[in-house]
Amino acid sequence: MKWVDFHCHVDLYDDPRSILASCAQSGVAVFAVSTIPAAADRLKSLVSASGAVVHIGVGLHPEVAHKHQKSLELLLNEVRAYRFVGEVGLDGSPQYREYQATQRRVLEGVFSACEKEGGKILSLHSRRAVRPVLDMLAQHPDAGIPVLHWFSGSPHELAEASMSGCWFSVGLGMLQTATGREVVASMPRNRVLTETDGPFAQAGGKSLTPLDIERSVGALAKVWNVPPELAREMVWSNYEALIAKS
Ligand code: MN
């Protein structure tokens, strides 16, 4: 393996099997997040035959949490069986604001369940909700290793997240804006991973796939001002260090 896509919704592609086969062939290790807990089980059967290195996360995406409240119990049960948890988090965008209480209840439950088990790695969504996500993490310091995906907080919030031990996964969406690049430049380099967030995240009107991870690495290399090959190696060794941690 060579490349890391640490946040991808593998099950949501039209043909996840072929995506996984090409991951195996191209050496892309993937953190396959799920938007609802049932997706994690579906992923299991897809992944086992593929030969790809895939870390399946069980999760409940904050954008759909209010539609799947009945899944919360399943989620909290399943968290025990998975070392990787995600996608979970909070979304403070106007269209989800009315579901804040539900989102918080889900995340609170997940953090508590993770604390009980220990050793978890979490992919966290925090769009327009960095402050409350950091506050909740502070209340659950033993929930596991938080990886903030597509982080969009202020420099002050970034400093706080870094100090509290958060990791970061960054993709083209962040790396294509000047503000995003500034944020990425301030992240501790030994805690940065690459992601695509495909198929939701797109470039040129096309959904990104894990095979596009080279583009994230290339854009990250520019921010770091290092050759792409060195950036790839740095991300890979970060990934290995993270996996060895928990
Ligand atoms: Mn996502």
Coordinates of C-alpha atoms and ligand atoms in Angstrom, one line a residue:
M1 CA 0.0 0.0 0.0
K2 CA 1.1 3.5 -0.7
W3 CA -1.8 5.9 -0.5
V4 CA -4.3 6.8 2.2
D5 CA -7.9 7.8 1.7
F6 CA -9.0 8.3 5.2
H7 CA -12.6 9.3 4.6
C8 CA -14.6 7.8 1.7
H9 CA -18.2 6.6 1.4
V10 CA -17.2 3.5 -0.5
D11 CA -20.7 1.9 -0.3
L12 CA -22.3 4.8 -2.1
Y13 CA -20.6 4.4 -5.5
D14 CA -22.6 2.7 -8.2
D15 CA -20.1 -0.1 -8.3
P16 CA -18.3 -0.4 -5.0
R17 CA -16.7 -3.7 -5.9
S18 CA -14.8 -2.2 -8.8
I19 CA -13.8 0.7 -6.6
L20 CA -12.4 -1.7 -4.0
A21 CA -10.6 -3.8 -6.6
S22 CA -8.9 -0.7 -8.0
C23 CA -7.9 0.3 -4.4
A24 CA -6.3 -3.1 -4.0
Q25 CA -4.5 -2.8 -7.3
S26 CA -3.3 0.8 -6.8
G27 CA -2.4 0.4 -3.1
V28 CA -4.9 2.8 -1.6
A29 CA -5.8 2.1 2.0
V30 CA -9.2 3.4 2.8
F31 CA -11.2 4.4 5.9
A32 CA -14.7 3.5 4.6
V33 CA -17.1 5.6 6.6
S34 CA -20.8 4.9 6.7
T35 CA -23.7 7.3 6.8
I36 CA -26.0 4.9 8.6
P37 CA -25.0 1.9 10.8
A38 CA -26.5 -0.7 8.4
A39 CA -24.1 0.4 5.7
A40 CA -21.1 -0.8 7.8
D41 CA -22.4 -4.4 7.6
R42 CA -23.0 -4.1 3.9
L43 CA -19.4 -2.9 3.5
K44 CA -18.1 -5.9 5.4
S45 CA -19.3 -8.3 2.7
L46 CA -18.1 -6.1 -0.1
V47 CA -14.6 -5.6 1.4
S48 CA -13.8 -9.2 2.4
A49 CA -13.4 -10.5 -1.1
S50 CA -11.6 -7.4 -2.5
G51 CA -8.1 -7.8 -1.2
A52 CA -8.1 -4.1 -0.4
V53 CA -7.0 -2.6 2.9
V54 CA -10.2 -1.1 4.2
H55 CA -11.0 0.1 7.7
I56 CA -14.8 0.0 8.0
G57 CA -16.3 2.7 10.2
V58 CA -19.7 2.4 11.7
G59 CA -21.5 5.7 11.9
L60 CA -24.6 7.9 11.6
H61 CA -24.0 11.1 9.6
P62 CA -25.3 14.2 11.3
E63 CA -27.1 15.3 8.1
V64 CA -29.4 12.3 8.3
A65 CA -29.3 11.5 12.0
H66 CA -32.9 12.9 12.5
K67 CA -34.2 10.6 9.8
H68 CA -32.6 7.5 11.3
Q69 CA -33.2 8.0 15.1
K70 CA -34.3 4.4 15.3
S71 CA -30.8 3.4 14.2
L72 CA -29.2 4.9 17.3
E73 CA -29.6 1.8 19.4
L74 CA -28.1 -0.3 16.6
L75 CA -25.3 2.2 16.2
L76 CA -24.4 2.1 19.9
N77 CA -24.4 -1.7 19.9
E78 CA -22.3 -1.9 16.7
V79 CA -19.7 0.6 18.0
R80 CA -18.5 -2.2 20.3
A81 CA -17.6 -4.4 17.3
Y82 CA -15.8 -1.7 15.3
R83 CA -12.4 -0.1 16.0
F84 CA -13.2 2.6 13.4
V85 CA -16.2 4.9 14.0
G86 CA -17.6 7.4 11.5
E87 CA -19.0 9.3 10.0
V88 CA -20.3 11.0 13.1
G89 CA -20.4 14.6 14.3
L90 CA -22.4 17.7 14.2
D91 CA -23.6 19.9 11.4
G92 CA -24.6 23.5 12.2
S93 CA -25.7 24.5 8.7
P94 CA -29.0 26.4 8.6
Q95 CA -31.0 23.5 7.2
Y96 CA -30.0 21.1 10.0
R97 CA -30.1 23.6 12.9
E98 CA -33.5 22.3 14.0
Y99 CA -32.1 18.9 14.5
Q100 CA -29.2 20.0 16.8
A101 CA -30.6 18.2 19.8
T102 CA -30.8 14.9 17.9
Q103 CA -27.3 15.3 16.5
R104 CA -25.9 15.9 19.9
R105 CA -27.8 13.0 21.4
V106 CA -26.3 10.7 18.8
L107 CA -22.7 12.0 19.2
E108 CA -23.0 12.0 23.0
G109 CA -24.1 8.4 22.8
V110 CA -21.3 7.5 20.4
F111 CA -18.6 9.2 22.5
S112 CA -19.8 7.5 25.7
A113 CA -19.9 4.1 24.0
C114 CA -16.4 4.6 22.6
E115 CA -15.1 5.6 26.0
K116 CA -16.3 2.4 27.5
E117 CA -14.6 0.3 24.8
G118 CA -11.4 2.3 24.3
G119 CA -9.0 2.2 21.4
K120 CA -11.3 3.8 18.8
I121 CA -10.4 5.9 15.8
L122 CA -13.2 8.4 14.9
S123 CA -13.8 10.3 11.7
L124 CA -15.6 13.5 12.7
H125 CA -17.8 15.9 10.8
S126 CA -17.9 19.4 12.2
R127 CA -19.2 21.7 9.5
R128 CA -20.3 25.0 11.1
A129 CA -20.1 23.2 14.4
V130 CA -16.4 23.1 15.3
R131 CA -17.0 24.8 18.6
P132 CA -19.6 22.3 20.0
V133 CA -17.6 19.3 18.6
L134 CA -14.5 20.4 20.4
D135 CA -16.5 21.1 23.5
M136 CA -18.0 17.6 23.4
L137 CA -14.6 16.0 22.8
A138 CA -13.2 17.9 25.8
Q139 CA -16.0 16.3 27.9
H140 CA -15.0 12.8 26.5
P141 CA -11.2 12.8 26.5
D142 CA -11.1 9.0 26.3
A143 CA -13.5 8.5 23.4
G144 CA -10.5 7.6 21.2
I145 CA -8.4 9.3 18.6
P146 CA -10.5 12.0 16.9
V147 CA -9.7 12.7 13.2
L148 CA -11.4 15.9 12.1
H149 CA -12.5 15.5 8.5
W150 CA -12.7 18.6 6.3
F151 CA -11.9 20.9 9.2
S152 CA -13.2 24.4 8.7
G153 CA -12.7 26.1 12.0
S154 CA -10.8 29.3 12.9
P155 CA -7.1 29.4 13.5
H156 CA -7.9 29.6 17.2
E157 CA -10.1 26.5 17.0
L158 CA -7.4 24.7 15.0
A159 CA -4.8 25.5 17.7
E160 CA -7.2 24.1 20.3
A161 CA -7.9 21.0 18.3
S162 CA -4.2 20.4 17.8
M163 CA -3.4 20.9 21.4
S164 CA -6.1 18.4 22.4
G165 CA -4.5 15.7 20.2
C166 CA -6.9 15.8 17.2
W167 CA -5.8 14.5 13.8
F168 CA -6.9 15.9 10.5
S169 CA -7.9 14.4 7.2
V170 CA -7.8 16.9 4.3
G171 CA -9.1 16.6 0.8
L172 CA -9.3 18.6 -2.5
G173 CA -12.3 20.6 -1.2
M174 CA -10.1 22.2 1.4
L175 CA -7.0 22.3 -0.6
Q176 CA -8.6 24.2 -3.5
T177 CA -9.4 27.3 -1.5
A178 CA -6.9 29.9 -0.1
T179 CA -8.6 29.8 3.3
G180 CA -8.5 26.0 3.4
R181 CA -4.8 25.9 2.4
E182 CA -4.0 28.4 5.2
V183 CA -5.8 26.1 7.7
V184 CA -4.0 23.0 6.4
A185 CA -0.6 24.8 6.5
S186 CA -1.1 25.3 10.3
M187 CA -1.9 21.7 11.0
P188 CA 0.7 19.6 12.8
R189 CA 2.3 17.8 9.8
N190 CA 2.6 14.5 11.7
R191 CA -1.1 14.4 12.3
V192 CA -2.4 15.0 8.7
L193 CA -4.0 12.4 6.5
T194 CA -5.5 12.7 3.1
E195 CA -9.1 12.0 2.1
T196 CA -11.4 12.2 -0.9
D197 CA -14.9 12.3 0.8
G198 CA -16.1 10.6 -2.4
P199 CA -18.6 10.2 -3.9
F200 CA -20.1 13.3 -2.2
A201 CA -17.0 15.4 -2.9
Q202 CA -16.5 16.2 -6.6
A203 CA -14.0 17.8 -8.9
G204 CA -15.0 19.1 -12.3
G205 CA -18.5 17.8 -11.8
K206 CA -17.3 14.3 -11.2
S207 CA -17.4 12.3 -8.0
L208 CA -13.9 11.7 -6.5
T209 CA -12.9 8.1 -5.9
P210 CA -10.1 6.8 -3.8
L211 CA -8.1 6.6 -7.0
D212 CA -8.1 10.4 -7.1
I213 CA -6.2 10.5 -3.8
E214 CA -3.0 11.4 -5.6
R215 CA -4.6 14.8 -6.3
S216 CA -5.1 15.5 -2.6
V217 CA -1.5 14.4 -1.9
G218 CA -0.2 16.7 -4.7
A219 CA -2.2 19.7 -3.4
L220 CA -1.0 19.0 0.1
A221 CA 2.6 18.8 -1.1
K222 CA 2.2 22.3 -2.5
V223 CA 1.0 23.6 0.9
W224 CA 3.9 21.8 2.6
N225 CA 6.3 23.0 -0.1
V226 CA 7.7 19.5 -0.5
P227 CA 7.9 17.1 -3.5
P228 CA 4.7 15.0 -3.9
E229 CA 6.5 11.8 -3.3
L230 CA 7.7 13.1 0.1
A231 CA 4.2 14.3 1.0
R232 CA 2.9 10.8 0.1
E233 CA 5.5 9.2 2.4
M234 CA 4.8 11.6 5.2
V235 CA 1.1 10.9 5.0
W236 CA 1.7 7.2 4.8
S237 CA 3.9 7.2 7.9
N238 CA 1.3 9.3 9.8
Y239 CA -1.2 6.7 8.9
E240 CA 1.0 3.8 10.1
A241 CA 1.6 5.7 13.3
L242 CA -2.1 6.3 13.9
I243 CA -3.0 2.6 13.2
A244 CA -0.3 1.5 15.6
K245 CA -1.5 3.8 18.3
S246 CA -4.8 2.4 19.3
Ligands
MN1 MN -18.2 12.4 4.4

